mmCIF file of C-alpha atoms in Angstrom:
data_model
loop_
_atom_site.group_PDB
_atom_site.id
_atom_site.type_symbol
_atom_site.label_atom_id
_atom_site.label_comp_id
_atom_site.label_asym_id
_atom_site.label_seq_id
_atom_site.Cartn_x
_atom_site.Cartn_y
_atom_site.Cartn_z
ATOM 1 C CA MET F 1112 72.251 -50.124 -53.742
ATOM 2 C CA GLY F 1113 68.990 -49.178 -52.028
ATOM 3 C CA ALA F 1114 66.645 -46.284 -52.301
ATOM 4 C CA PRO F 1115 68.010 -42.911 -51.204
ATOM 5 C CA ARG F 1116 67.227 -42.038 -47.629
ATOM 6 C CA ALA F 1117 64.854 -39.182 -47.003
ATOM 7 C CA ARG F 1118 66.401 -36.310 -45.108
ATOM 8 C CA ALA F 1119 64.875 -35.408 -41.787
ATOM 9 C CA VAL F 1120 62.868 -32.225 -42.028
ATOM 10 C CA GLN F 1121 63.092 -29.896 -39.070
ATOM 11 C CA GLU F 1122 59.549 -28.666 -38.499
ATOM 12 C CA ARG F 1123 58.578 -25.937 -36.101
ATOM 13 C CA VAL F 1124 56.737 -27.205 -33.098
ATOM 14 C CA ASP F 1125 53.687 -25.340 -31.842
ATOM 15 C CA PRO F 1126 54.236 -24.649 -28.124
ATOM 16 C CA ASP F 1127 50.537 -25.265 -27.493
ATOM 17 C CA ILE F 1128 50.621 -28.824 -28.840
ATOM 18 C CA GLY F 1129 50.227 -31.288 -26.036
ATOM 19 C CA LEU F 1130 48.696 -28.801 -23.623
ATOM 20 C CA PRO F 1131 45.491 -29.854 -21.932
ATOM 21 C CA PRO F 1132 42.469 -28.018 -23.437
ATOM 22 C CA ALA F 1133 41.891 -25.986 -20.265
ATOM 23 C CA GLU F 1134 45.496 -24.718 -20.244
ATOM 24 C CA HIS F 1135 45.301 -23.940 -23.967
ATOM 25 C CA ARG F 1136 42.174 -21.804 -23.370
ATOM 26 C CA ARG F 1137 43.794 -20.012 -20.395
ATOM 27 C CA ARG F 1138 46.889 -19.199 -22.444
ATOM 28 C CA ALA F 1139 44.765 -17.916 -25.349
ATOM 29 C CA ARG F 1140 42.721 -15.686 -23.024
ATOM 30 C CA ARG F 1141 45.881 -14.244 -21.422
ATOM 31 C CA GLU F 1142 47.251 -13.347 -24.857
ATOM 32 C CA GLN F 1143 43.958 -11.793 -26.016
ATOM 33 C CA TRP F 1144 43.349 -9.479 -23.042
ATOM 34 C CA PRO F 1145 45.911 -6.850 -24.094
ATOM 35 C CA VAL F 1146 44.400 -6.780 -27.597
ATOM 36 C CA VAL F 1147 40.845 -6.490 -26.257
ATOM 37 C CA CYS F 1148 41.907 -3.664 -23.942
ATOM 38 C CA ALA F 1149 43.764 -1.833 -26.739
ATOM 39 C CA VAL F 1150 40.724 -2.026 -29.036
ATOM 40 C CA SER F 1151 38.409 -0.901 -26.220
ATOM 41 C CA VAL F 1152 40.470 2.121 -25.216
ATOM 42 C CA GLY F 1153 41.074 3.115 -28.842
ATOM 43 C CA GLY F 1154 37.411 2.608 -29.733
ATOM 44 C CA ALA F 1155 36.295 4.812 -26.862
ATOM 45 C CA ALA F 1156 38.671 7.568 -27.981
ATOM 46 C CA GLY F 1157 37.577 7.320 -31.625
ATOM 47 C CA ALA F 1158 33.880 7.280 -30.746
ATOM 48 C CA ALA F 1159 34.334 10.279 -28.436
ATOM 49 C CA ALA F 1160 36.044 12.205 -31.240
ATOM 50 C CA ARG F 1161 33.230 11.332 -33.654
ATOM 51 C CA TYR F 1162 30.578 12.327 -31.113
ATOM 52 C CA GLY F 1163 32.385 15.629 -30.521
ATOM 53 C CA MET F 1164 32.356 16.345 -34.250
ATOM 54 C CA SER F 1165 28.633 15.589 -34.440
ATOM 55 C CA LEU F 1166 28.022 18.107 -31.627
ATOM 56 C CA LEU F 1167 30.157 20.763 -33.319
ATOM 57 C CA TRP F 1168 28.677 20.150 -36.763
ATOM 58 C CA PRO F 1169 25.078 18.872 -36.373
ATOM 59 C CA THR F 1170 23.060 17.750 -39.387
ATOM 60 C CA PRO F 1171 19.584 19.285 -39.791
ATOM 61 C CA ALA F 1172 16.714 16.835 -40.411
ATOM 62 C CA GLY F 1173 16.367 15.928 -44.080
ATOM 63 C CA ALA F 1174 19.736 17.446 -45.024
ATOM 64 C CA PHE F 1175 22.722 15.631 -46.485
ATOM 65 C CA PRO F 1176 24.662 14.216 -43.475
ATOM 66 C CA TRP F 1177 27.932 16.013 -44.181
ATOM 67 C CA THR F 1178 29.415 15.320 -40.752
ATOM 68 C CA THR F 1179 29.111 11.544 -41.032
ATOM 69 C CA PHE F 1180 30.244 11.704 -44.659
ATOM 70 C CA VAL F 1181 33.401 13.683 -43.840
ATOM 71 C CA ILE F 1182 34.171 11.496 -40.798
ATOM 72 C CA ASN F 1183 33.907 8.293 -42.829
ATOM 73 C CA VAL F 1184 35.891 9.532 -45.825
ATOM 74 C CA ALA F 1185 38.622 11.116 -43.675
ATOM 75 C CA GLY F 1186 38.821 8.018 -41.481
ATOM 76 C CA CYS F 1187 39.173 5.807 -44.554
ATOM 77 C CA ALA F 1188 42.000 8.006 -45.867
ATOM 78 C CA VAL F 1189 43.819 7.723 -42.541
ATOM 79 C CA ILE F 1190 43.326 3.931 -42.616
ATOM 80 C CA GLY F 1191 44.983 3.871 -46.059
ATOM 81 C CA VAL F 1192 48.018 5.767 -44.785
ATOM 82 C CA PHE F 1193 48.196 3.803 -41.546
ATOM 83 C CA MET F 1194 48.071 0.369 -43.157
ATOM 84 C CA VAL F 1195 50.876 1.206 -45.586
ATOM 85 C CA VAL F 1196 53.041 2.620 -42.815
ATOM 86 C CA ILE F 1197 52.634 -0.313 -40.417
ATOM 87 C CA THR F 1198 52.888 -3.028 -43.069
ATOM 88 C CA GLU F 1199 55.591 -1.623 -45.352
ATOM 89 C CA VAL F 1200 57.644 0.858 -43.349
ATOM 90 C CA TRP F 1201 57.481 0.407 -39.617
ATOM 91 C CA ALA F 1202 57.564 -2.794 -37.593
ATOM 92 C CA ALA F 1203 54.950 -1.662 -35.105
ATOM 93 C CA HIS F 1204 54.307 -3.155 -31.682
ATOM 94 C CA ARG F 1205 51.641 -5.862 -31.828
ATOM 95 C CA LEU F 1206 49.087 -3.613 -30.090
ATOM 96 C CA VAL F 1207 49.442 -0.587 -32.399
ATOM 97 C CA ARG F 1208 47.172 -1.974 -35.116
ATOM 98 C CA PRO F 1209 44.385 -3.069 -32.723
ATOM 99 C CA PHE F 1210 44.601 0.219 -30.792
ATOM 100 C CA PHE F 1211 44.782 2.667 -33.669
ATOM 101 C CA GLY F 1212 43.361 0.789 -36.668
ATOM 102 C CA THR F 1213 40.565 -1.236 -35.123
ATOM 103 C CA GLY F 1214 40.038 0.907 -32.022
ATOM 104 C CA ILE F 1215 40.482 4.599 -32.791
ATOM 105 C CA LEU F 1216 39.695 4.525 -36.512
ATOM 106 C CA GLY F 1217 37.015 1.878 -36.096
ATOM 107 C CA GLY F 1218 35.352 3.964 -33.386
ATOM 108 C CA PHE F 1219 35.803 7.191 -35.338
ATOM 109 C CA THR F 1220 34.370 5.996 -38.648
ATOM 110 C CA THR F 1221 30.727 5.167 -38.343
ATOM 111 C CA PHE F 1222 29.128 3.077 -41.005
ATOM 112 C CA SER F 1223 26.313 2.171 -38.622
ATOM 113 C CA THR F 1224 25.358 5.852 -38.369
ATOM 114 C CA TYR F 1225 25.686 5.989 -42.166
ATOM 115 C CA ALA F 1226 23.020 3.256 -42.417
ATOM 116 C CA VAL F 1227 20.768 5.021 -39.885
ATOM 117 C CA ASP F 1228 21.187 8.329 -41.760
ATOM 118 C CA ILE F 1229 20.053 6.635 -44.983
ATOM 119 C CA GLN F 1230 17.039 5.110 -43.229
ATOM 120 C CA ARG F 1231 16.043 8.466 -41.707
ATOM 121 C CA LEU F 1232 16.363 10.248 -45.030
ATOM 122 C CA VAL F 1233 14.157 7.678 -46.759
ATOM 123 C CA GLN F 1234 11.562 7.729 -43.976
ATOM 124 C CA SER F 1235 11.393 11.516 -44.050
ATOM 125 C CA GLY F 1236 10.725 11.556 -47.799
ATOM 126 C CA HIS F 1237 14.245 12.404 -48.977
ATOM 127 C CA ALA F 1238 14.956 9.238 -50.954
ATOM 128 C CA ALA F 1239 17.022 11.025 -53.614
ATOM 129 C CA THR F 1240 19.296 12.503 -50.953
ATOM 130 C CA ALA F 1241 19.553 9.071 -49.293
ATOM 131 C CA LEU F 1242 20.518 7.435 -52.587
ATOM 132 C CA ALA F 1243 23.097 10.127 -53.335
ATOM 133 C CA TYR F 1244 24.521 9.765 -49.823
ATOM 134 C CA LEU F 1245 24.593 5.963 -50.139
ATOM 135 C CA ALA F 1246 26.521 6.019 -53.414
ATOM 136 C CA LEU F 1247 28.745 9.016 -52.713
ATOM 137 C CA THR F 1248 29.932 7.670 -49.351
ATOM 138 C CA MET F 1249 30.882 4.269 -50.772
ATOM 139 C CA VAL F 1250 32.684 5.726 -53.787
ATOM 140 C CA CYS F 1251 34.490 8.408 -51.784
ATOM 141 C CA ALA F 1252 35.427 6.108 -48.872
ATOM 142 C CA LEU F 1253 36.930 3.468 -51.170
ATOM 143 C CA THR F 1254 38.649 6.124 -53.263
ATOM 144 C CA ALA F 1255 40.062 7.720 -50.100
ATOM 145 C CA VAL F 1256 41.605 4.443 -48.901
ATOM 146 C CA TRP F 1257 43.089 3.633 -52.288
ATOM 147 C CA THR F 1258 44.369 7.154 -52.991
ATOM 148 C CA ALA F 1259 45.860 7.614 -49.515
ATOM 149 C CA ALA F 1260 47.630 4.236 -49.702
ATOM 150 C CA ALA F 1261 48.974 4.965 -53.203
ATOM 151 C CA LEU F 1262 50.178 8.460 -52.256
ATOM 152 C CA THR F 1263 51.781 7.137 -49.086
ATOM 153 C CA ARG F 1264 53.669 4.476 -51.069
ATOM 154 C CA ARG F 1265 54.785 7.104 -53.577
ATOM 155 C CA PHE F 1266 55.942 9.423 -50.772
ATOM 156 C CA ILE F 1267 57.867 6.589 -49.110
ATOM 157 C CA ARG F 1268 59.627 5.693 -52.381
ATOM 158 C CA TRP F 1269 60.490 9.378 -52.918
ATOM 159 C CA ARG F 1270 61.891 9.697 -49.369
ATOM 160 C CA THR F 1271 64.053 6.583 -49.672
ATOM 161 C CA ARG F 1272 65.826 7.699 -52.874
#
């Protein structure tokens, strides 16, 4: 009696294996263009909405930047809801997350403006306001994501009973 024979394992085969490098790159670029376009269009829409809010609610020099604060915290709350919905409830099209999550919400929230606001406050002699803004934004943005995700999960469980 010999050693037991190993069973053949059926492994998935990557369709790109064996392709010449140039064809592999062409295929990858073709698959990325829709994602790049979705992020671009969504980002433009989100940035336009943020810019519109900054025009409607301008921040005076040296004052706490409430507009940027509210935009970032609200955007983070929406990201919390969105990520729960598309990962736990709804099998979204592959372009929904790049369009809405990365594009619209990424263009709407503005942590680069947050950094510039802090720099301007410090340079204009309002270091205490800058420090408060720095800490409050981080705490509130993270709390908004966590709270929105938790409440969304709770709501979903309640609705499915």
